[in-house]
RNA sequence: CGGGAAGUAGCUCAGCCUGGUAGAGCACUACGUUCGGGACGUAGGGGCCGGAGGUUCGAAUCCUCUCUUCCCGACCA
């Protein structure tokens, strides 16, 4: 992408409404603009990042055998009346009336919708287990939206729902998600801590929150140092095998948020206990027949008996992750994207637009990057050097290639790694090799 | 939903107390000088001072109502 053609409105000053760092940077780096309280428009750069995060979530879901569906944003009140949540949910649910005066709502979650589908379509144990997921916009009419996209009213969420014949099957489904979540966050460069959680209004017996560590996080986490050193499961996880031992290696370590942490009961001491700030980016539940019962998700088992399905539901705040990753990864100059979610991998800076040598070199490198499949943002604007460097840092492109007359004189360009600011020079003859290295990683 | 604050140019803000008809910096346009980490000069463009009502000869400024946004708390992916 050429910068001269890109819609990327960056700001030198911080808009007054933004208080926390991710919100400020998302506005300054031109990722989003607020449309109303807690409601945002995603501009091209922000939307690229959002889709990359979404894609990682999708890939890791697919690996477990979960299948993607797309459920509606607008739901009928009927099914919520059946589950009993229409009255329970309160004012956070955005309720709407259509032209026929029928009650509808903008979905805050989708247990009712999916359970209704499954209740209608699955009638035999032979069709189980099933795990269906959905990446869709949700709406919760928060009293006080804040922290930009981290606590918006409209948010993009991956939610899925497992359906099993018995509790053992449901626990296996739960364990699959437990491990898939660890992989998902790890691929985004995040350290996620699974903590035993209250089940809240959704209800259930078994539940974990996934908290990523960021100094500016909203809640406090207490956990075993060993938990932070456990490596996330690799890509070779066999989701059909017995997952309990692997899950146990994680859940056997102490981890609690400030609400649940009890200093007296905590088994850890001294250096073993880590106290950190964190942001909740996922939540998984097992809740048995809470929805299958009232919505009639009942099938026939192998022995001919009627069985009420065992369910679990699993959420990841996809749009929240954009903010959360920035909270976890930034400096005074701007965002530092992990490569896996960066809007572009390489930023190419032409320091002297109009100079034949600089232009030809940039065009050559730009074309080579594209041919190699390395995503590149080419800053071809006729701006001062400082402004271009500052923008690249602000937007957080992982690698910056700087082409200027001073370097070209010696047949060199400069490479800067955003994460640590480390700069090095590479000879023009070695650029192709450097690109190949990026393409491979 | 309780408590607090703020709405003036695209952004950050001054002006309001003490009413007299709109300002600065950044951004934008043109020209010139500059040009390896957010330059400088000159000349420009841009505002129904959130909205409605009131007081007054006259309201960004005073009064009332309203809408919006932000912060603290309670609540939450």
Coordinates of C-alpha atoms (C1' of nucleotides) in Angstrom, one line a residue:
Chain A
X1 CA 0.0 0.0 0.0
X2 CA 1.2 3.4 -0.9
X3 CA 0.9 5.9 1.9
X4 CA -0.2 8.7 -0.6
X5 CA -3.3 6.6 -1.4
X6 CA -4.0 5.3 2.1
X7 CA -6.7 6.8 4.3
X8 CA -4.7 7.1 7.4
X9 CA -5.4 10.2 9.5
X10 CA -2.8 10.4 12.2
X11 CA -2.8 13.0 15.0
X12 CA 0.1 14.7 16.6
X13 CA -1.9 15.7 19.6
X14 CA -4.0 13.5 21.8
X15 CA -7.8 13.9 21.6
X16 CA -9.1 15.1 25.0
X17 CA -11.7 12.3 25.3
X18 CA -9.1 9.5 25.4
X19 CA -7.6 8.7 28.8
X20 CA -5.9 5.3 28.5
X21 CA -2.9 4.7 26.3
X22 CA -4.5 2.2 23.9
X23 CA -7.4 4.5 23.3
X24 CA -5.1 7.5 22.7
X25 CA -2.9 5.5 20.4
X26 CA -5.8 4.1 18.4
X27 CA -7.1 7.6 17.8
X28 CA -3.6 9.0 17.1
X29 CA -2.5 6.2 14.8
X30 CA -5.8 6.5 12.8
X31 CA -7.2 3.0 13.7
X32 CA -10.6 4.2 14.8
X33 CA -12.8 7.2 15.2
X34 CA -15.6 7.4 17.7
X35 CA -19.1 7.5 16.3
X36 CA -21.0 7.7 19.6
X37 CA -20.2 6.7 23.1
X38 CA -18.8 3.2 23.0
X39 CA -19.4 2.9 19.2
X40 CA -16.5 3.1 16.7
X41 CA -15.8 3.2 13.0
X42 CA -12.8 1.1 12.1
X43 CA -10.6 2.9 9.7
X44 CA -8.5 1.0 7.2
X45 CA -5.5 0.4 9.4
X46 CA -7.5 -0.5 12.5
X47 CA -9.7 -2.8 10.4
X48 CA -6.6 -4.6 9.0
X49 CA -5.5 -5.4 12.5
X50 CA -9.0 -6.4 13.6
X51 CA -9.2 -8.9 10.7
X52 CA -5.8 -10.3 11.5
X53 CA -6.8 -11.0 15.1
X54 CA -10.1 -12.4 13.9
X55 CA -8.2 -14.7 11.5
X56 CA -6.0 -16.1 14.2
X57 CA -9.0 -16.8 16.4
X58 CA -10.7 -18.5 13.5
X59 CA -7.7 -20.7 12.6
X60 CA -7.3 -21.9 16.2
X61 CA -11.0 -22.6 16.5
X62 CA -11.0 -24.6 13.2
X63 CA -8.1 -26.7 14.5
X64 CA -10.3 -27.9 17.4
X65 CA -13.0 -29.1 15.0
X66 CA -15.3 -26.2 15.8
X67 CA -17.3 -25.0 12.8
X68 CA -18.0 -21.4 12.0
X69 CA -21.6 -20.1 11.5
X70 CA -22.9 -16.5 11.3
X71 CA -25.7 -15.7 13.6
X72 CA -27.9 -12.5 13.4
X73 CA -27.1 -9.3 15.3
X74 CA -30.9 -8.8 15.7
X75 CA -32.7 -11.5 17.7
X76 CA -36.3 -12.2 18.5
X77 CA -37.4 -11.7 22.1
X78 CA -39.3 -15.0 22.0
X79 CA -36.3 -17.3 22.6
X80 CA -35.0 -15.0 25.4
X81 CA -38.4 -15.3 27.0
X82 CA -38.1 -19.1 26.8
X83 CA -34.7 -19.2 28.5
X84 CA -36.0 -16.7 31.1
X85 CA -33.2 -14.2 30.4
X86 CA -35.4 -11.6 28.7
X87 CA -36.5 -10.3 32.1
X88 CA -33.2 -11.1 33.9
X89 CA -30.8 -9.3 31.5
X90 CA -31.7 -5.8 32.4
X91 CA -31.0 -2.5 30.7
X92 CA -27.8 -3.7 29.2
X93 CA -29.9 -5.4 26.5
X94 CA -30.8 -3.0 23.7
X95 CA -34.4 -3.7 23.1
X96 CA -36.1 -2.5 19.9
X97 CA -39.6 -2.7 18.6
X98 CA -40.2 -3.3 14.9
X99 CA -42.9 -1.9 12.7
X100 CA -45.4 -4.6 13.8
X101 CA -44.7 -3.7 17.5
X102 CA -42.9 -7.0 17.9
X103 CA -40.1 -7.1 20.5
X104 CA -36.7 -7.7 19.1
X105 CA -33.2 -7.0 20.4
X106 CA -29.6 -6.4 19.4
X107 CA -27.9 -9.6 20.6
X108 CA -25.6 -9.2 23.6
X109 CA -24.7 -12.9 23.2
X110 CA -26.1 -15.9 21.4
X111 CA -26.8 -18.9 23.6
X112 CA -30.5 -18.7 22.8
X113 CA -30.1 -18.5 19.1
X114 CA -27.7 -21.4 18.7
X115 CA -29.5 -23.6 21.2
X116 CA -32.7 -23.0 19.3
X117 CA -31.1 -24.1 16.1
X118 CA -29.5 -27.1 17.6
X119 CA -32.7 -28.1 19.4
X120 CA -34.5 -28.0 16.0
X121 CA -31.8 -29.8 14.0
X122 CA -30.1 -32.3 16.2
X123 CA -32.1 -35.2 17.3
X124 CA -29.6 -38.1 17.7
X125 CA -26.5 -38.8 19.8
X126 CA -24.9 -39.7 16.5
X127 CA -24.8 -36.0 15.6
X128 CA -22.7 -35.2 18.6
X129 CA -20.5 -33.7 19.7
X130 CA -20.8 -30.3 18.0
X131 CA -19.1 -27.0 18.6
X132 CA -20.3 -24.0 16.6
X133 CA -18.8 -20.6 16.7
X134 CA -19.6 -17.2 15.5
X135 CA -17.6 -14.0 15.0
X136 CA -20.2 -11.3 15.1
X137 CA -20.9 -7.8 16.5
X138 CA -22.6 -7.7 19.8
X139 CA -24.2 -4.9 21.7
X140 CA -24.4 -4.3 25.4
X141 CA -25.7 -1.0 26.5
X142 CA -23.1 -0.3 29.1
X143 CA -24.0 2.4 31.5
X144 CA -20.6 3.8 31.2
X145 CA -18.6 2.9 28.1
X146 CA -14.9 3.7 28.4
X147 CA -11.4 2.8 27.6
X148 CA -12.1 3.0 23.8
X149 CA -12.7 -0.3 22.2
X150 CA -11.9 -2.2 25.4
X151 CA -15.1 -1.3 27.0
X152 CA -17.3 -0.3 24.1
X153 CA -21.0 -0.9 23.7
X154 CA -20.7 -2.4 20.3
X155 CA -17.9 -5.0 20.1
X156 CA -16.8 -7.9 18.0
X157 CA -16.8 -11.1 19.8
X158 CA -16.0 -14.7 19.0
X159 CA -18.5 -16.9 20.8
X160 CA -19.0 -20.6 20.6
X161 CA -21.2 -23.2 22.0
X162 CA -20.4 -26.9 22.6
X163 CA -23.1 -29.6 22.7
X164 CA -22.3 -32.9 24.2
X165 CA -24.1 -36.0 25.2
X166 CA -22.8 -36.2 28.7
X167 CA -20.7 -34.3 31.2
X168 CA -17.4 -36.1 30.3
X169 CA -17.9 -35.0 26.7
X170 CA -18.6 -31.5 27.8
X171 CA -15.5 -31.3 29.8
X172 CA -13.5 -32.5 26.9
X173 CA -15.0 -29.8 24.8
X174 CA -14.2 -27.3 27.5
X175 CA -10.6 -28.6 27.6
X176 CA -10.2 -28.2 23.8
X177 CA -11.2 -24.5 24.2
X178 CA -8.9 -24.0 27.1
X179 CA -5.9 -25.1 25.1
X180 CA -7.0 -23.4 21.9
X181 CA -7.3 -20.1 23.8
X182 CA -3.7 -20.4 25.1
X183 CA -2.6 -21.0 21.5
X184 CA -4.7 -18.1 20.2
X185 CA -3.2 -15.5 22.6
X186 CA 0.3 -16.9 22.3
X187 CA 0.1 -16.4 18.5
X188 CA -0.7 -12.7 19.1
X189 CA 2.4 -12.3 21.2
X190 CA 0.4 -12.2 24.5
X191 CA 1.1 -13.9 27.8
X192 CA -2.3 -15.2 28.9
X193 CA -3.1 -16.3 32.4
X194 CA -6.1 -18.6 32.9
X195 CA -7.7 -17.9 36.2
X196 CA -10.6 -19.7 37.8
X197 CA -13.6 -17.4 37.5
X198 CA -17.0 -16.7 38.9
X199 CA -19.6 -17.9 36.4
X200 CA -21.6 -14.7 36.7
X201 CA -25.1 -14.2 35.2
X202 CA -24.5 -16.8 32.4
X203 CA -24.2 -19.4 35.1
X204 CA -22.5 -22.8 35.4
X205 CA -20.0 -24.8 37.3
X206 CA -16.6 -24.7 35.5
X207 CA -15.2 -21.4 34.3
X208 CA -12.0 -19.7 33.5
X209 CA -11.1 -16.2 32.6
X210 CA -8.1 -15.6 30.4
X211 CA -6.2 -12.5 31.4
X212 CA -3.4 -11.0 29.5
X213 CA -0.7 -9.1 31.3
X214 CA -0.3 -5.4 30.7
X215 CA 1.0 -2.8 33.1
X216 CA -2.0 -0.7 32.5
X217 CA -4.6 -3.5 32.9
X218 CA -7.8 -2.8 34.7
X219 CA -7.7 -5.7 37.2
X220 CA -5.0 -7.1 39.4
X221 CA -3.9 -10.7 39.1
X222 CA -2.1 -12.8 41.5
X223 CA -0.5 -16.0 40.2
X224 CA 2.3 -18.5 40.5
X225 CA 5.4 -17.5 38.7
X226 CA 5.6 -21.0 37.2
X227 CA 2.4 -20.2 35.3
X228 CA 4.1 -17.4 33.4
X229 CA 6.9 -19.7 32.3
X230 CA 4.7 -22.5 31.0
X231 CA 5.0 -22.6 27.2
X232 CA 1.7 -22.4 25.3
X233 CA 0.7 -25.6 23.5
X234 CA 2.3 -26.1 20.1
X235 CA 0.6 -26.4 16.8
X236 CA 0.7 -30.2 17.1
X237 CA -1.9 -30.5 19.9
X238 CA -4.0 -33.5 19.3
X239 CA -7.5 -32.3 20.3
X240 CA -8.9 -35.8 20.1
X241 CA -6.5 -37.1 22.7
X242 CA -7.1 -36.9 26.5
X243 CA -6.4 -33.2 27.2
X244 CA -6.9 -33.3 30.9
X245 CA -3.3 -33.8 31.9
X246 CA -2.2 -30.9 29.8
X247 CA -5.0 -28.7 31.1
X248 CA -4.1 -29.7 34.6
X249 CA -0.6 -28.5 34.3
X250 CA -2.1 -25.1 33.9
X251 CA -4.9 -25.2 36.3
X252 CA -2.8 -26.7 39.1
X253 CA -1.0 -23.4 39.5
X254 CA -2.5 -20.7 41.6
X255 CA -4.0 -17.8 39.7
X256 CA -6.7 -15.4 40.9
X257 CA -8.0 -11.9 40.2
X258 CA -8.2 -9.4 43.0
X259 CA -11.8 -10.2 43.7
X260 CA -11.1 -13.8 44.4
X261 CA -7.6 -13.5 45.8
X262 CA -7.3 -14.3 49.5
X263 CA -3.8 -13.4 50.8
X264 CA -4.2 -15.7 53.8
X265 CA -5.3 -18.7 51.8
X266 CA -2.8 -18.1 49.0
X267 CA -0.3 -21.0 48.9
X268 CA 2.4 -18.9 47.3
X269 CA 5.0 -16.8 49.0
X270 CA 7.9 -14.5 48.2
X271 CA 9.2 -14.7 44.8
X272 CA 6.8 -17.4 43.8
X273 CA 3.9 -15.0 43.9
X274 CA 3.6 -12.7 40.9
X275 CA 1.3 -9.6 41.3
X276 CA 0.5 -8.0 37.9
X277 CA -2.1 -6.0 36.1
X278 CA -4.2 -7.7 33.5
X279 CA -7.0 -7.4 31.0
X280 CA -9.7 -10.0 30.5
X281 CA -9.8 -11.1 26.9
X282 CA -11.6 -14.4 27.1
X283 CA -14.0 -16.4 29.2
X284 CA -15.0 -20.0 29.0
X285 CA -17.9 -21.7 30.8
X286 CA -19.4 -25.1 31.2
X287 CA -23.0 -24.7 32.3
X288 CA -24.7 -28.1 31.6
X289 CA -28.4 -27.9 30.7
X290 CA -29.1 -24.3 31.7
X291 CA -30.2 -23.4 28.2
X292 CA -30.8 -26.8 26.6
X293 CA -33.5 -27.6 29.1
X294 CA -35.7 -24.6 28.6
X295 CA -35.1 -24.4 24.8
X296 CA -35.7 -28.1 24.4
X297 CA -32.3 -29.2 23.1
X298 CA -33.1 -32.8 23.9
X299 CA -32.0 -35.8 21.8
X300 CA -32.2 -39.5 21.8
X301 CA -29.3 -41.3 23.3
X302 CA -27.8 -44.7 22.3
X303 CA -30.1 -46.5 24.8
X304 CA -33.2 -44.9 23.4
X305 CA -33.6 -42.5 26.4
X306 CA -34.1 -38.8 26.0
X307 CA -31.0 -36.8 26.9
X308 CA -30.8 -33.1 27.6
X309 CA -27.6 -31.7 25.9
X310 CA -24.6 -30.7 28.0
X311 CA -23.4 -27.3 26.9
X312 CA -20.6 -24.9 27.3
X313 CA -19.9 -21.4 25.9
X314 CA -16.7 -19.7 25.1
X315 CA -16.0 -16.1 24.3
X316 CA -13.1 -14.0 23.0
X317 CA -13.3 -10.2 22.8
X318 CA -11.9 -9.7 19.4
X319 CA -12.2 -6.0 19.2
X320 CA -11.1 -5.6 22.8
X321 CA -8.0 -7.5 21.9
X322 CA -6.9 -4.7 19.6
X323 CA -6.8 -2.4 22.6
X324 CA -5.4 -5.0 24.9
X325 CA -2.5 -5.8 22.6
X326 CA -1.6 -2.1 22.5
X327 CA -1.8 -1.9 26.3
X328 CA 0.6 -4.8 26.4
X329 CA 2.9 -3.5 23.7
X330 CA 3.7 0.1 23.2
X331 CA 6.2 2.8 24.1
X332 CA 6.3 6.6 24.2
X333 CA 6.5 6.8 20.4
X334 CA 3.5 4.6 19.6
X335 CA 2.2 1.1 19.1
X336 CA 4.5 -1.9 18.8
X337 CA 2.6 -4.5 16.9
X338 CA 3.6 -8.2 17.2
X339 CA 4.2 -9.3 13.6
X340 CA 1.3 -11.7 13.6
X341 CA -1.3 -8.9 13.9
X342 CA 0.6 -5.9 12.5
X343 CA -1.3 -4.0 9.7
X344 CA 1.8 -4.4 7.6
X345 CA 5.1 -6.2 8.3
X346 CA 7.4 -3.7 6.7
X347 CA 7.3 0.1 6.4
X348 CA 9.3 1.4 3.5
X349 CA 10.4 5.0 3.8
X350 CA 11.5 7.1 0.9
X351 CA 13.4 9.9 2.5
X352 CA 13.7 12.0 -0.7
X353 CA 10.7 11.9 -2.9
X354 CA 11.8 13.3 -6.3
X355 CA 15.3 11.9 -6.2
X356 CA 15.6 9.5 -9.1
X357 CA 17.9 7.1 -7.2
X358 CA 15.8 7.0 -4.1
X359 CA 12.6 6.5 -6.1
X360 CA 14.0 3.7 -8.2
X361 CA 15.4 1.9 -5.2
X362 CA 12.1 2.2 -3.3
X363 CA 10.0 1.0 -6.2
X364 CA 12.3 -2.0 -6.7
X365 CA 12.1 -2.9 -3.0
X366 CA 8.4 -2.3 -2.9
X367 CA 7.8 -4.6 -5.8
X368 CA 10.2 -7.3 -4.4
X369 CA 8.3 -7.2 -1.1
X370 CA 5.0 -7.6 -2.8
X371 CA 6.3 -10.4 -5.0
X372 CA 7.6 -12.2 -1.9
X373 CA 4.2 -11.8 -0.2
X374 CA 5.5 -9.5 2.5
X375 CA 2.9 -6.9 3.4
X376 CA 4.4 -3.4 3.0
X377 CA 3.4 0.1 3.6
X378 CA 5.3 2.4 1.3
X379 CA 5.6 6.0 2.6
X380 CA 5.9 7.8 -0.7
X381 CA 4.7 11.1 0.6
X382 CA 6.7 14.3 0.0
X383 CA 7.1 15.0 3.7
X384 CA 10.0 15.7 6.0
X385 CA 11.9 12.8 7.3
X386 CA 11.0 13.3 10.9
X387 CA 7.3 13.1 10.1
X388 CA 7.6 9.9 8.3
X389 CA 9.7 8.2 11.0
X390 CA 7.3 9.4 13.6
X391 CA 4.3 8.1 11.7
X392 CA 5.9 4.7 11.2
X393 CA 6.7 4.5 14.9
X394 CA 3.2 5.6 15.9
X395 CA 1.4 3.1 13.6
X396 CA 3.8 0.5 14.9
X397 CA 5.1 -1.2 11.8
X398 CA 7.5 -4.0 13.0
X399 CA 10.2 -3.4 10.4
X400 CA 11.2 0.0 8.8
X401 CA 13.3 0.2 5.7
X402 CA 14.7 3.6 5.2
X403 CA 16.0 4.6 1.8
X404 CA 17.8 8.0 1.5
X405 CA 20.5 9.6 -0.5
X406 CA 23.1 9.4 2.3
X407 CA 22.8 5.6 2.5
X408 CA 22.5 5.0 -1.2
X409 CA 25.8 6.8 -1.8
X410 CA 27.4 3.8 -0.1
X411 CA 24.9 1.3 -1.6
X412 CA 23.1 0.8 1.7
X413 CA 19.7 1.2 3.3
X414 CA 18.8 1.2 6.9
X415 CA 16.7 -1.3 8.7
X416 CA 15.0 -0.6 12.0
X417 CA 13.2 -3.0 14.3
X418 CA 10.3 -1.2 16.0
X419 CA 10.3 -3.4 19.0
X420 CA 13.6 -2.4 20.4
X421 CA 14.6 0.4 18.0
X422 CA 17.7 -1.5 16.9
X423 CA 19.1 -0.1 13.6
X424 CA 21.4 -1.8 11.1
X425 CA 22.5 -1.2 7.6
X426 CA 22.1 -3.6 4.8
X427 CA 23.8 -3.5 1.4
X428 CA 21.4 -3.1 -1.6
X429 CA 22.7 -6.5 -2.8
X430 CA 21.5 -8.1 0.4
X431 CA 18.0 -6.7 0.3
X432 CA 16.5 -9.6 -1.5
X433 CA 17.9 -12.0 1.0
X434 CA 16.5 -9.9 3.8
X435 CA 13.1 -9.9 2.2
X436 CA 13.2 -13.7 1.8
X437 CA 13.9 -14.0 5.5
X438 CA 10.9 -11.9 6.3
X439 CA 8.7 -13.9 3.9
X440 CA 9.8 -17.1 5.6
X441 CA 9.0 -16.0 9.2
Chain B
rC1 C1' -27.7 4.4 38.2
rG2 C1' -25.3 7.9 42.1
rG3 C1' -21.3 11.9 42.2
rG4 C1' -18.2 15.4 39.3
rA5 C1' -16.4 18.0 34.8
rA6 C1' -16.5 19.7 29.8
rG7 C1' -18.9 21.3 24.9
rU8 C1' -15.6 27.8 20.9
rA9 C1' -11.8 26.1 13.6
rG10 C1' -10.1 19.2 11.7
rC11 C1' -6.9 18.7 16.7
rU12 C1' -5.2 21.0 21.6
rC13 C1' -7.0 25.2 23.9
rA14 C1' -7.6 30.8 25.3
rG15 C1' -11.7 34.3 25.6
rC16 C1' -16.7 33.8 29.8
rC17 C1' -15.8 36.2 36.2
rU18 C1' -16.4 42.2 34.7
rG19 C1' -22.0 41.4 27.9
rG20 C1' -20.0 45.5 22.8
rU21 C1' -20.4 41.1 17.4
rA22 C1' -14.2 35.5 17.2
rG23 C1' -8.6 34.3 18.8
rA24 C1' -3.6 31.3 19.3
rG25 C1' -0.7 26.9 18.3
rC26 C1' -0.9 22.6 15.3
rA27 C1' -3.3 20.8 10.8
rC28 C1' -5.0 22.6 5.6
rU29 C1' -4.0 25.8 0.6
rA30 C1' -0.3 28.8 -2.4
rC31 C1' 4.7 30.6 -3.0
rG32 C1' 9.8 30.9 -1.3
rU33 C1' 13.9 29.1 1.7
rU34 C1' 14.8 24.3 3.9
rC35 C1' 15.1 18.9 4.0
rG36 C1' 18.4 11.6 7.7
rG37 C1' 13.8 12.0 13.7
rG38 C1' 7.2 16.0 13.7
rA39 C1' 11.6 23.2 10.0
rC40 C1' 11.0 28.6 8.9
rG41 C1' 8.9 33.0 6.4
rU42 C1' 5.0 35.4 3.6
rA43 C1' 0.0 35.3 2.0
rG44 C1' -4.7 32.7 2.5
rG45 C1' -9.1 29.3 3.5
rG46 C1' -11.9 27.5 7.5
rG47 C1' -16.5 28.8 13.2
rC48 C1' -25.1 29.8 13.5
rC49 C1' -19.0 29.6 20.2
rG50 C1' -23.6 21.9 21.1
rG51 C1' -29.2 23.1 20.7
rA52 C1' -33.8 25.7 22.4
rG53 C1' -35.9 29.5 25.1
rG54 C1' -35.2 33.9 28.2
rU55 C1' -32.8 38.7 30.2
rU56 C1' -30.7 43.0 27.4
rC57 C1' -30.3 48.3 22.8
rG58 C1' -26.7 44.3 22.3
rA59 C1' -25.2 37.3 24.5
rA60 C1' -19.6 32.8 23.2
rU61 C1' -20.0 35.6 27.9
rC62 C1' -25.8 36.3 32.4
rC63 C1' -30.4 32.9 33.5
rU64 C1' -33.5 28.3 32.5
rC65 C1' -34.2 23.8 30.0
rU66 C1' -32.2 20.2 26.9
rC67 C1' -28.7 17.1 24.1
rU68 C1' -23.8 15.2 23.9
rU69 C1' -19.0 13.7 25.7
rC70 C1' -15.5 12.6 29.5
rC71 C1' -13.9 11.3 34.7
rC72 C1' -14.8 8.7 39.8
rG73 C1' -18.0 4.9 41.9
rA74 C1' -21.5 0.5 41.4
rC75 C1' -21.7 -3.2 36.9
rC76 C1' -19.2 -6.0 32.9
rA77 C1' -16.4 -9.8 26.9

